[in-house]
Amino acid sequence: MASYLQVENLSKSYGPKVLFEHIAFNINEGDKIALIAPNGTGKTSLLRILAGRDRSDSDGRVTFLKQIRIAFLEQECPFDADKSIFEQILAESQPLIASLDEDGRFEYEMRVTRILTDFSLSGEQKMGELSGGEVKRVALTRMLASEADFYIMDEPTNHLDTDAIEYLEERLSHSRCTLFMVTHDRYFLDRVCNTVMEMDRGCIYTYRGDYENYLQKRQERIDNYNAETDRVRNILRRELEWIHASPCARTGKAKYRKDAFQEIKARAEQVYTTKQISIDAGVGVASRLGSKIIDCKDVSFFYDGKCYLSHFSYNFRRGERVGIVGRNGVGKSTFINLLAGSSVGSGTLEGVIERGESLKIGWYRQEGISFDENQTVLETVNDTRLLGRFLFPHDMLENKVGRLSGGEKRRLYLLTILMRQPNLLILDEPTNDLDIVTLNILEEYLLTFAGTLIIVSHDRHFLDRLAEHLFVFCGDGVVKDFIGGYTQYRSYLKDYEAQRRASEAAAKSKAAAARAASNPALPPPPPQKKKLSWKEQREVESLEADMERLQEEKAELEGLLSAGTEDYAKIRECSERYEAVKNALDEAEMRWLELQI
């Protein structure tokens, strides 16, 4: 297996703050790696160095295998507001396009069009008219259409709705590409990646396997480290006893023990604490809340001729946890603006929204973070216990807010809301820009939160862990209440769709049988092949390419399994991949047949 990337001696600092120092690692062909580290430790800086957008402070080396194509997805995607989507993608793809002949350029443009369609976008739309999620989909289209050998991605699921996340998940999980990405989406990580890389205290640790395996192996590493620390402490205790002994015991050939004492002492003082923080009583306290939270009675909302909420009635209860899901642009943010009593512009509101007298709302917004950049962390949130719980240690409290990373500012913004002890907490996409460690801590906090919780999120793991039921925004103002978490909801949708298709097939069969019975002398009419839409034709082409690729991989895996020359671990890996490929091929063939009928 070829080595696609070798990294040696990379370092990066900003002023006195060292992000990472002298790190090194290797990425092989086929590796799909998720990089995990707390905000502010340099994940984005590392990705930018690998992509050639930044430089190492040290004399480091980034060496890619020659002639492999590399694509980089940044967390923020700059664009020209006056360009159409198609023009924007072509402008950003000039080096790639210049290397293609006429047929290659045509194929590239067809891939762009097909992926845009899959993302529910049109190439003629203006970039300046797009939402943040749509801009991210444009950037992803450019990346996927390049069919690069190596993808470097910084938070690819940020601002995407769940349908787009699952589409991207499907593409990357079935692709043979190599990738290195930063993500906070734990389900996405599990379904796409085969390796987790952790950057911790200036060191790189690599864990083959899924997120659960990473958690287990990381804990084992920490336990072993702490066991070694305990052993060194025992040595230190004996050394201290010796150092304090009579002067004659500390002379002559025993001098080397005195020389090693400081080294042993330094090692014994290194305590490794995991960041799985438990929340003390009082930290999750909410202000006292009366029996009335928010009561909605026959509420409708219209804006610019479009209905965003239609005859919605619901009384929120004390202590309940509601998740809000739906595609981008169907009215989720408008809904929470209405609940909180915030301005929603010149729209028309009908119905009644009543709020309890003791209601105290804490609202985490996607936009609008405003800090005094010259204040310190402690001046911004004057609660050392809360700061400590959310990974602001004592040595960071005097840091100026302006020197924090984007993720650290998000974390601090969250604390400015929690410190007010709200009894209704509204979280609008709280997982964007927060690292996985912080998300674990936030989830633990929210599980102990005594107030009412309303979460708008596309993070499926976050919703599964916290939401008791979901408000599903279906479009045109329709909101359905689903009891259960996100995974249960998606399972319900798949079962419902399967039953619908089976019912339609049974109805067609019954109708055909009835026609045949009423006209026994007539031969059955030949099946009428439906005319495919442009989108369905593109899907057929994509399926045919996928089936050919899957057939080749299936044959290759069968050869490896029958050869009997691999070790047990490789055989097990091949066997698991064979099942996945076989299932994917069956699904592709079934969908292809459906489109032909």
Coordinates of C-alpha atoms in Angstrom, one line a residue:
M1 CA 0.0 0.0 0.0
A2 CA 1.5 3.3 -1.1
S3 CA 2.3 6.1 1.3
Y4 CA 0.3 9.1 0.1
L5 CA 1.6 11.6 2.6
Q6 CA 4.6 11.9 4.9
V7 CA 4.7 14.7 7.5
E8 CA 7.8 15.5 9.4
N9 CA 8.7 18.1 12.0
L10 CA 5.8 20.5 11.7
S11 CA 5.4 23.3 14.2
K12 CA 3.0 26.2 14.5
S13 CA 2.8 29.1 17.0
Y14 CA 0.8 32.3 17.2
G15 CA 2.8 34.8 19.4
P16 CA 3.6 33.0 22.7
K17 CA 0.9 30.3 22.1
V18 CA 2.4 27.0 20.8
L19 CA -0.3 25.1 18.8
F20 CA 1.8 22.1 18.0
E21 CA 5.5 21.4 17.8
H22 CA 7.7 18.9 15.8
I23 CA 4.8 16.6 14.9
A24 CA 5.1 13.8 12.4
F25 CA 2.8 11.2 10.9
N26 CA 2.1 9.1 7.7
I27 CA -1.0 8.6 5.7
N28 CA -1.3 5.6 3.3
E29 CA -3.5 5.1 0.3
G30 CA -7.1 4.3 1.3
D31 CA -6.8 5.8 4.8
K32 CA -9.8 7.8 5.8
I33 CA -8.7 9.7 8.9
A34 CA -10.6 12.0 11.3
L35 CA -8.4 14.4 13.3
I36 CA -9.6 15.0 16.8
A37 CA -8.3 17.7 19.1
P38 CA -9.7 20.5 21.3
N39 CA -10.4 23.9 19.7
G40 CA -7.4 26.1 19.7
T41 CA -4.8 23.4 19.3
G42 CA -4.2 24.0 15.6
K43 CA -6.4 21.6 13.6
T44 CA -7.2 24.1 11.0
S45 CA -3.7 25.4 10.9
L46 CA -2.4 21.9 10.3
L47 CA -4.8 21.3 7.5
R48 CA -3.8 24.5 5.8
I49 CA -0.1 23.6 6.0
L50 CA -0.9 20.2 4.4
A51 CA -2.8 22.0 1.6
G52 CA 0.0 24.4 1.0
R53 CA -2.0 27.4 2.3
D54 CA 0.2 28.1 5.3
R55 CA 3.8 27.2 6.4
S56 CA 5.3 25.4 9.3
D57 CA 7.3 27.5 11.7
S58 CA 10.0 24.8 11.9
D59 CA 12.0 23.3 9.1
G60 CA 9.3 20.7 8.5
R61 CA 8.4 18.7 5.4
V62 CA 5.1 17.8 3.8
T63 CA 5.6 15.2 1.1
F64 CA 2.8 13.9 -1.1
L65 CA 3.2 10.9 -3.5
K66 CA 3.9 12.4 -6.9
Q67 CA 1.1 12.8 -9.4
I68 CA -1.7 12.3 -7.0
R69 CA -4.5 14.9 -7.2
I70 CA -5.3 16.8 -4.0
A71 CA -8.5 18.7 -3.2
F72 CA -8.9 21.0 -0.1
L73 CA -12.2 22.0 1.5
E74 CA -11.8 25.0 3.8
Q75 CA -14.1 25.6 6.8
E76 CA -15.1 29.0 5.4
C77 CA -15.7 29.1 1.6
P78 CA -15.0 32.5 0.0
F79 CA -17.0 33.3 -3.2
D80 CA -17.9 36.0 -5.7
A81 CA -21.5 37.0 -5.0
D82 CA -22.1 38.1 -8.6
K83 CA -21.1 34.8 -10.1
S84 CA -23.5 31.9 -10.8
I85 CA -22.8 28.6 -9.0
F86 CA -21.5 27.1 -12.2
E87 CA -19.2 30.1 -12.9
Q88 CA -17.9 30.0 -9.3
I89 CA -17.0 26.3 -9.6
L90 CA -15.3 26.7 -12.9
A91 CA -13.3 29.7 -11.7
E92 CA -12.0 27.7 -8.7
S93 CA -11.2 24.7 -10.9
Q94 CA -9.0 26.4 -13.5
P95 CA -5.7 24.4 -12.8
L96 CA -7.7 21.1 -13.0
I97 CA -9.6 22.2 -16.2
A98 CA -6.4 23.3 -17.9
S99 CA -5.0 19.8 -17.6
L100 CA -8.1 18.2 -19.3
D101 CA -8.8 17.7 -23.0
E102 CA -12.1 18.7 -24.6
D103 CA -13.7 15.3 -23.6
G104 CA -12.3 15.5 -20.1
R105 CA -13.7 19.0 -19.6
F106 CA -17.1 17.9 -20.9
E107 CA -17.1 15.0 -18.4
Y108 CA -16.1 17.3 -15.6
E109 CA -18.9 19.7 -16.3
M110 CA -21.4 16.8 -16.4
R111 CA -20.1 15.6 -13.0
V112 CA -20.6 19.1 -11.6
T113 CA -24.1 19.3 -13.0
R114 CA -25.0 15.9 -11.6
I115 CA -23.7 16.6 -8.1
L116 CA -25.4 20.0 -8.0
T117 CA -28.6 18.3 -8.9
D118 CA -28.0 15.7 -6.1
F119 CA -27.5 18.6 -3.7
S120 CA -30.8 20.3 -5.0
L121 CA -28.9 23.2 -6.6
S122 CA -29.0 24.7 -10.0
G123 CA -25.9 26.0 -11.7
E124 CA -27.7 29.2 -12.7
Q125 CA -28.3 30.4 -9.2
K126 CA -26.3 33.4 -8.0
M127 CA -23.8 32.8 -5.2
G128 CA -24.9 36.0 -3.4
E129 CA -28.4 34.5 -3.1
L130 CA -27.4 31.3 -1.3
S131 CA -27.6 30.4 2.4
G132 CA -24.5 29.3 4.3
G133 CA -25.5 25.6 3.8
E134 CA -25.9 26.1 0.1
V135 CA -22.5 27.8 -0.2
K136 CA -21.0 24.8 1.6
R137 CA -22.7 22.4 -0.9
V138 CA -21.2 24.4 -3.8
A139 CA -17.7 24.0 -2.3
L140 CA -18.4 20.3 -1.8
T141 CA -19.5 19.9 -5.4
R142 CA -16.3 21.4 -6.6
M143 CA -14.3 19.0 -4.4
L144 CA -16.3 15.9 -5.3
A145 CA -16.3 16.6 -9.0
S146 CA -12.5 16.9 -9.1
E147 CA -12.4 13.1 -8.3
A148 CA -9.1 13.8 -6.4
D149 CA -7.1 11.0 -5.0
F150 CA -6.6 12.8 -1.6
Y151 CA -9.3 15.0 0.1
I152 CA -8.3 17.4 2.9
M153 CA -11.5 18.6 4.6
D154 CA -12.1 21.0 7.5
E155 CA -15.6 20.5 9.0
P156 CA -17.3 19.3 5.8
T157 CA -20.7 18.9 7.5
N158 CA -20.9 22.4 9.1
H159 CA -24.1 24.2 8.0
L160 CA -25.4 21.2 6.0
D161 CA -28.8 19.9 6.5
T162 CA -29.2 16.2 7.3
D163 CA -30.1 15.1 3.7
A164 CA -26.9 16.8 2.4
I165 CA -24.9 15.2 5.2
E166 CA -26.2 11.7 4.4
Y167 CA -25.6 12.2 0.7
L168 CA -22.0 13.2 1.4
E169 CA -21.6 10.4 3.8
E170 CA -22.7 7.9 1.2
R171 CA -20.4 9.3 -1.5
L172 CA -17.3 9.3 0.7
S173 CA -17.9 5.9 2.4
H174 CA -18.2 4.2 -1.0
S175 CA -15.3 6.1 -2.6
R176 CA -11.8 4.7 -2.9
C177 CA -10.3 8.1 -2.1
T178 CA -7.9 8.8 0.7
L179 CA -9.0 11.6 3.1
F180 CA -7.9 13.5 6.1
M181 CA -10.5 15.6 7.8
V182 CA -11.6 17.5 10.9
T183 CA -15.2 16.8 11.9
H184 CA -17.3 17.1 15.0
D185 CA -20.1 14.9 13.6
R186 CA -19.5 11.5 15.3
Y187 CA -22.0 9.6 13.1
F188 CA -20.4 11.0 10.0
L189 CA -17.0 10.0 11.4
D190 CA -18.1 6.5 12.1
R191 CA -19.6 5.9 8.7
V192 CA -16.8 7.5 6.6
C193 CA -13.5 7.0 8.5
N194 CA -11.5 3.9 9.3
T195 CA -9.0 5.7 11.5
V196 CA -9.0 8.3 14.2
M197 CA -5.9 10.5 14.8
E198 CA -5.7 12.5 18.0
M199 CA -3.5 15.5 18.6
D200 CA -2.9 15.7 22.3
R201 CA -0.3 17.7 24.2
G202 CA 1.8 18.1 21.2
C203 CA 1.8 14.4 20.3
I204 CA 0.0 12.4 17.6
Y205 CA -1.8 9.2 18.5
T206 CA -3.4 7.0 15.8
Y207 CA -6.2 4.6 16.5
R208 CA -7.4 2.2 13.7
G209 CA -11.2 1.7 13.9
D210 CA -14.3 3.6 14.7
Y211 CA -15.1 6.3 17.2
E212 CA -16.0 3.8 20.0
N213 CA -12.7 2.1 19.5
Y214 CA -10.9 5.4 19.8
L215 CA -12.6 6.2 23.1
Q216 CA -11.7 2.8 24.5
K217 CA -8.0 2.8 23.3
R218 CA -7.6 6.4 24.4
Q219 CA -8.7 5.5 27.9
E220 CA -6.4 2.6 28.0
R221 CA -3.5 4.9 26.9
I222 CA -4.3 7.3 29.7
D223 CA -4.7 4.6 32.3
N224 CA -1.3 3.2 31.3
Y225 CA 0.2 6.6 31.5
N226 CA -1.2 7.3 34.9
A227 CA -0.1 3.8 36.1
E228 CA 3.4 4.7 35.0
T229 CA 3.1 8.0 36.8
D230 CA 2.1 6.2 40.0
R231 CA 5.1 3.9 39.6
V232 CA 7.5 6.9 39.2
R233 CA 5.9 8.5 42.3
N234 CA 6.8 5.5 44.3
I235 CA 10.4 5.8 43.1
L236 CA 10.4 9.5 43.9
R237 CA 9.2 8.7 47.5
R238 CA 12.1 6.3 47.9
E239 CA 14.5 8.9 46.4
L240 CA 13.2 11.5 48.8
E241 CA 13.9 9.2 51.7
W242 CA 17.4 8.6 50.4
I243 CA 18.0 12.3 49.8
H244 CA 17.0 13.1 53.4
A245 CA 19.2 10.4 54.8
S246 CA 22.5 11.1 56.6
P247 CA 25.2 13.0 54.7
C248 CA 27.4 10.0 54.4
A249 CA 24.8 8.2 52.3
R250 CA 24.8 11.0 49.7
T251 CA 28.5 11.0 48.8
G252 CA 30.9 9.0 46.5
K253 CA 29.6 6.7 43.9
A254 CA 25.9 7.4 44.8
K255 CA 26.1 10.9 43.4
Y256 CA 24.4 9.8 40.1
R257 CA 21.2 9.3 42.1
K258 CA 21.2 12.9 43.1
D259 CA 21.7 13.9 39.5
A260 CA 18.6 11.9 38.4
F261 CA 16.4 13.2 41.2
Q262 CA 15.0 16.3 39.4
E263 CA 14.2 14.2 36.3
I264 CA 12.2 11.7 38.4
K265 CA 10.5 14.6 40.2
A266 CA 9.3 16.2 37.0
R267 CA 7.9 12.9 35.6
A268 CA 6.1 12.2 38.9
E269 CA 4.3 15.6 38.7
Q270 CA 2.8 14.9 35.3
V271 CA -0.8 14.0 36.0
Y272 CA -2.9 13.1 33.0
T273 CA -6.5 14.0 33.5
T274 CA -9.1 13.0 30.9
K275 CA -11.5 15.6 29.7
Q276 CA -14.6 13.5 30.4
I277 CA -15.8 16.1 32.9
S278 CA -18.6 15.4 35.4
I279 CA -20.8 18.3 36.2
D280 CA -21.0 19.3 39.8
A281 CA -24.3 20.1 41.5
G282 CA -25.1 23.7 40.8
V283 CA -23.4 24.0 37.4
G284 CA -26.5 22.9 35.5
V285 CA -28.9 24.9 37.7
A286 CA -31.8 26.6 36.0
S287 CA -33.8 29.5 37.4
R288 CA -37.1 28.6 38.9
L289 CA -39.7 28.0 36.3
G290 CA -43.5 28.1 36.7
S291 CA -46.0 25.8 35.1
K292 CA -46.4 27.9 31.9
I293 CA -43.4 27.8 29.6
I294 CA -44.6 28.8 26.0
D295 CA -48.1 28.1 24.8
C296 CA -48.7 28.2 21.0
K297 CA -52.3 28.4 19.8
D298 CA -53.1 28.0 16.1
V299 CA -50.0 29.9 15.1
S300 CA -49.2 30.6 11.4
F301 CA -46.5 32.8 9.9
F302 CA -46.1 34.1 6.3
Y303 CA -43.3 35.9 4.8
D304 CA -42.9 37.2 1.2
G305 CA -45.9 35.1 0.1
K306 CA -44.5 31.9 1.6
C307 CA -45.9 29.9 4.6
Y308 CA -43.3 29.0 7.2
L309 CA -45.7 27.8 9.9
S310 CA -49.3 26.7 9.5
H311 CA -51.8 26.4 12.4
F312 CA -49.3 25.2 14.9
S313 CA -50.5 24.5 18.4
Y314 CA -48.4 23.1 21.3
N315 CA -47.8 23.8 25.0
F316 CA -44.1 23.3 25.9
R317 CA -43.7 21.5 29.3
R318 CA -41.2 22.1 32.0
G319 CA -38.1 19.9 31.6
E320 CA -38.9 18.5 28.2
R321 CA -36.3 18.3 25.5
V322 CA -37.3 19.0 21.9
G323 CA -35.2 18.5 18.8
I324 CA -36.1 20.5 15.6
V325 CA -35.1 19.0 12.3
G326 CA -35.8 19.8 8.6
R327 CA -34.1 20.9 5.4
N328 CA -32.4 24.3 5.2
G329 CA -34.9 27.1 4.5
V330 CA -38.1 25.4 5.8
G331 CA -38.5 27.8 8.7
K332 CA -36.6 26.3 11.7
S333 CA -34.8 29.5 12.7
T334 CA -38.0 31.5 12.0
F335 CA -39.8 29.3 14.4
I336 CA -37.4 29.8 17.3
N337 CA -37.4 33.6 16.6
L338 CA -41.2 33.4 17.1
L339 CA -40.9 31.4 20.3
A340 CA -38.4 33.8 21.8
G341 CA -40.4 36.9 20.8
S342 CA -37.6 38.2 18.5
S343 CA -38.2 40.3 15.4
V344 CA -39.0 38.4 12.3
G345 CA -39.1 41.3 9.9
S346 CA -42.2 42.3 7.9
G347 CA -43.9 38.8 8.0
T348 CA -47.5 38.2 9.0
L349 CA -48.1 36.4 12.3
E350 CA -51.5 34.8 13.1
G351 CA -52.5 33.0 16.3
V352 CA -51.3 33.4 19.9
I353 CA -48.0 32.8 21.6
E354 CA -48.1 33.1 25.4
R355 CA -44.9 33.0 27.5
G356 CA -44.8 32.2 31.2
E357 CA -44.1 35.1 33.7
S358 CA -41.0 33.4 35.2
L359 CA -39.6 32.4 31.8
K360 CA -35.9 33.2 31.4
I361 CA -34.6 32.3 27.9
G362 CA -31.0 31.5 27.1
W363 CA -30.5 31.6 23.4
Y364 CA -27.4 30.3 21.6
R365 CA -27.5 31.7 18.0
Q366 CA -25.6 30.8 14.9
E367 CA -24.7 34.4 14.3
G368 CA -24.3 37.6 16.3
I369 CA -21.5 36.7 18.6
S370 CA -20.1 39.9 20.0
F371 CA -17.2 40.3 22.5
D372 CA -15.0 43.0 23.8
E373 CA -11.8 41.6 22.2
N374 CA -9.7 43.4 24.8
Q375 CA -11.4 41.7 27.8
T376 CA -9.9 38.7 29.4
V377 CA -11.6 35.3 29.4
L378 CA -12.3 35.7 33.2
E379 CA -13.7 39.2 32.7
T380 CA -16.1 37.9 30.0
V381 CA -17.3 34.9 32.2
N382 CA -16.6 35.5 35.8
D383 CA -17.2 32.0 36.9
T384 CA -14.0 29.9 37.3
R385 CA -15.9 26.7 38.0
L386 CA -17.9 26.9 34.8
L387 CA -14.8 28.0 32.8
G388 CA -12.9 25.0 34.2
R389 CA -15.7 22.6 33.3
F390 CA -15.6 23.8 29.7
L391 CA -11.8 23.5 29.2
F392 CA -10.7 27.0 30.1
P393 CA -7.9 26.1 32.6
H394 CA -6.4 28.6 35.0
D395 CA -3.5 29.6 32.8
M396 CA -6.0 30.8 30.1
L397 CA -8.2 33.0 32.3
E398 CA -6.0 36.1 31.7
N399 CA -5.9 35.6 27.9
K400 CA -7.5 38.3 25.8
V401 CA -10.6 37.2 24.0
G402 CA -9.2 38.5 20.8
R403 CA -6.4 35.9 20.9
L404 CA -8.8 32.9 21.1
S405 CA -9.5 30.6 18.2
G406 CA -12.9 30.6 16.5
G407 CA -13.9 27.4 18.4
E408 CA -12.7 28.8 21.7
K409 CA -14.8 32.0 21.1
R410 CA -17.8 29.8 20.4
R411 CA -17.2 27.9 23.6
L412 CA -16.9 31.2 25.6
Y413 CA -20.1 32.5 23.9
L414 CA -21.9 29.4 25.1
L415 CA -20.7 30.0 28.7
T416 CA -22.0 33.6 28.6
I417 CA -25.5 32.1 28.1
L418 CA -25.2 29.2 30.6
M419 CA -23.9 31.5 33.4
R420 CA -27.2 33.4 33.4
Q421 CA -28.9 30.2 34.5
P422 CA -31.8 30.3 32.0
N423 CA -34.8 28.0 32.5
L424 CA -35.5 27.7 28.8
L425 CA -32.4 27.0 26.7
I426 CA -32.7 27.4 22.9
L427 CA -29.7 26.1 21.0
D428 CA -29.5 26.9 17.3
E429 CA -26.9 24.7 15.6
P430 CA -24.7 24.5 18.8
T431 CA -22.4 21.9 17.4
N432 CA -21.0 24.0 14.6
D433 CA -17.4 24.9 15.3
L434 CA -17.3 23.0 18.6
D435 CA -14.8 20.1 18.9
I436 CA -15.8 16.6 19.9
V437 CA -14.4 16.9 23.4
T438 CA -16.4 20.1 24.0
L439 CA -19.5 18.4 22.6
N440 CA -19.2 15.5 25.0
I441 CA -18.9 18.0 27.9
L442 CA -21.9 20.1 26.6
E443 CA -24.0 16.9 26.3
E444 CA -23.2 15.9 29.9
Y445 CA -24.2 19.4 31.0
L446 CA -27.5 19.3 29.1
L447 CA -28.4 15.9 30.5
T448 CA -28.3 17.5 34.0
F449 CA -30.0 20.7 32.9
A450 CA -33.2 21.2 34.9
G451 CA -35.0 23.5 32.5
T452 CA -36.7 23.1 29.1
L453 CA -34.4 22.5 26.1
I454 CA -35.1 23.3 22.4
I455 CA -32.4 22.2 20.0
V456 CA -32.1 23.0 16.3
S457 CA -29.4 20.7 15.0
H458 CA -28.2 18.6 12.1
D459 CA -25.9 16.6 14.5
R460 CA -27.6 13.2 14.6
H461 CA -25.6 12.0 17.6
F462 CA -26.4 15.2 19.6
L463 CA -30.1 14.8 18.9
D464 CA -30.1 11.1 19.6
R465 CA -28.5 11.6 23.0
L466 CA -30.6 14.6 24.1
A467 CA -34.0 14.9 22.3
E468 CA -37.0 13.1 23.7
H469 CA -39.1 14.0 20.6
L470 CA -38.7 15.9 17.4
F471 CA -40.6 18.7 15.6
V472 CA -40.1 17.7 11.9
F473 CA -40.4 20.7 9.6
C474 CA -41.7 19.3 6.3
G475 CA -42.0 22.5 4.3
D476 CA -45.0 24.7 3.5
G477 CA -45.6 25.4 7.2
V478 CA -46.3 21.7 8.1
V479 CA -44.7 20.6 11.4
K480 CA -45.1 17.0 12.6
D481 CA -44.3 15.7 16.1
F482 CA -42.3 12.5 16.2
I483 CA -41.7 10.7 19.6
G484 CA -38.1 9.5 19.7
G485 CA -34.6 10.4 18.6
Y486 CA -33.3 11.1 15.1
T487 CA -32.1 7.6 14.3
Q488 CA -35.6 6.3 15.2
Y489 CA -37.1 8.9 12.9
R490 CA -34.9 7.9 10.0
S491 CA -35.7 4.3 10.6
Y492 CA -39.4 5.1 10.6
L493 CA -39.1 7.0 7.3
K494 CA -37.3 4.0 5.6
D495 CA -39.9 1.6 6.9
Y496 CA -42.7 3.9 5.7
E497 CA -41.1 4.2 2.2
A498 CA -40.7 0.4 1.9
Q499 CA -44.3 -0.1 2.9
R500 CA -45.5 2.5 0.4
R501 CA -43.5 0.9 -2.4
A502 CA -44.8 -2.6 -1.5
S503 CA -48.4 -1.3 -1.4
E504 CA -48.0 0.4 -4.8
A505 CA -46.5 -2.8 -6.3
A506 CA -49.4 -4.9 -4.8
A507 CA -52.0 -2.5 -6.2
K508 CA -50.5 -2.6 -9.7
S509 CA -50.4 -6.4 -9.6
K510 CA -54.0 -6.6 -8.4
A511 CA -55.1 -4.2 -11.2
A512 CA -53.2 -6.2 -13.8
A513 CA -54.8 -9.4 -12.6
A514 CA -58.3 -7.8 -12.7
R515 CA -57.7 -6.6 -16.3
A516 CA -56.5 -10.0 -17.4
A517 CA -59.5 -11.7 -15.7
S518 CA -62.0 -9.4 -17.4
N519 CA -60.4 -9.9 -20.9
P520 CA -59.2 -13.5 -20.9
A521 CA -58.9 -13.6 -24.7
L522 CA -56.6 -10.7 -24.9
P523 CA -52.9 -11.1 -24.4
P524 CA -51.4 -9.0 -21.6
P525 CA -50.3 -5.5 -22.8
P526 CA -46.5 -5.1 -23.1
P527 CA -45.0 -3.2 -20.2
Q528 CA -44.7 0.5 -20.9
K529 CA -41.2 1.8 -20.1
K530 CA -41.6 5.1 -18.4
K531 CA -39.7 8.1 -19.8
L532 CA -36.9 9.1 -17.4
S533 CA -36.5 12.7 -16.2
W534 CA -33.2 14.4 -16.8
K535 CA -32.3 13.8 -13.1
E536 CA -33.3 10.1 -13.3
Q537 CA -31.2 9.6 -16.4
R538 CA -28.2 11.1 -14.6
E539 CA -28.9 8.8 -11.7
V540 CA -29.0 5.8 -14.0
E541 CA -25.6 6.8 -15.4
S542 CA -24.2 7.2 -11.9
L543 CA -25.6 3.8 -10.8
E544 CA -24.1 2.1 -13.8
A545 CA -20.7 3.6 -13.0
D546 CA -21.1 2.6 -9.4
M547 CA -22.1 -1.0 -10.3
E548 CA -19.1 -1.4 -12.5
R549 CA -16.8 -0.1 -9.8
L550 CA -18.4 -2.3 -7.1
Q551 CA -18.2 -5.4 -9.4
E552 CA -14.5 -4.8 -9.8
E553 CA -13.9 -4.4 -6.1
K554 CA -16.0 -7.4 -5.3
A555 CA -14.0 -9.6 -7.7
E556 CA -10.7 -8.2 -6.2
L557 CA -11.9 -9.0 -2.7
E558 CA -13.0 -12.5 -3.7
G559 CA -9.5 -13.1 -5.1
L560 CA -7.8 -11.9 -1.8
L561 CA -10.1 -14.1 0.3
S562 CA -9.6 -17.2 -1.8
A563 CA -5.9 -16.8 -2.1
G564 CA -5.3 -17.6 1.6
T565 CA -2.1 -15.6 1.7
E566 CA -3.1 -12.8 4.1
D567 CA -2.9 -12.7 7.9
Y568 CA -6.1 -13.0 10.0
A569 CA -6.5 -9.2 10.5
K570 CA -6.4 -8.6 6.8
I571 CA -8.8 -11.5 6.0
R572 CA -11.2 -10.1 8.6
E573 CA -10.9 -6.6 7.1
C574 CA -11.5 -8.0 3.6
S575 CA -14.4 -10.1 4.7
E576 CA -16.2 -7.1 6.3
R577 CA -15.5 -5.0 3.2
Y578 CA -16.8 -7.7 1.0
E579 CA -20.2 -7.7 2.8
A580 CA -20.4 -4.0 2.6
V581 CA -19.6 -4.0 -1.2
K582 CA -22.1 -6.9 -1.8
N583 CA -24.8 -5.0 0.0
A584 CA -24.0 -1.7 -1.8
L585 CA -24.1 -3.6 -5.2
D586 CA -27.5 -5.2 -4.3
E587 CA -28.9 -1.8 -3.5
A588 CA -27.5 -0.1 -6.6
E589 CA -28.9 -3.0 -8.8
M590 CA -32.3 -2.8 -7.2
R591 CA -32.5 1.0 -7.7
W592 CA -31.3 0.6 -11.3
L593 CA -34.1 -1.9 -11.9
E594 CA -36.7 0.4 -10.3
L595 CA -35.7 3.2 -12.7
Q596 CA -36.0 0.8 -15.7
I597 CA -39.6 -0.3 -14.9

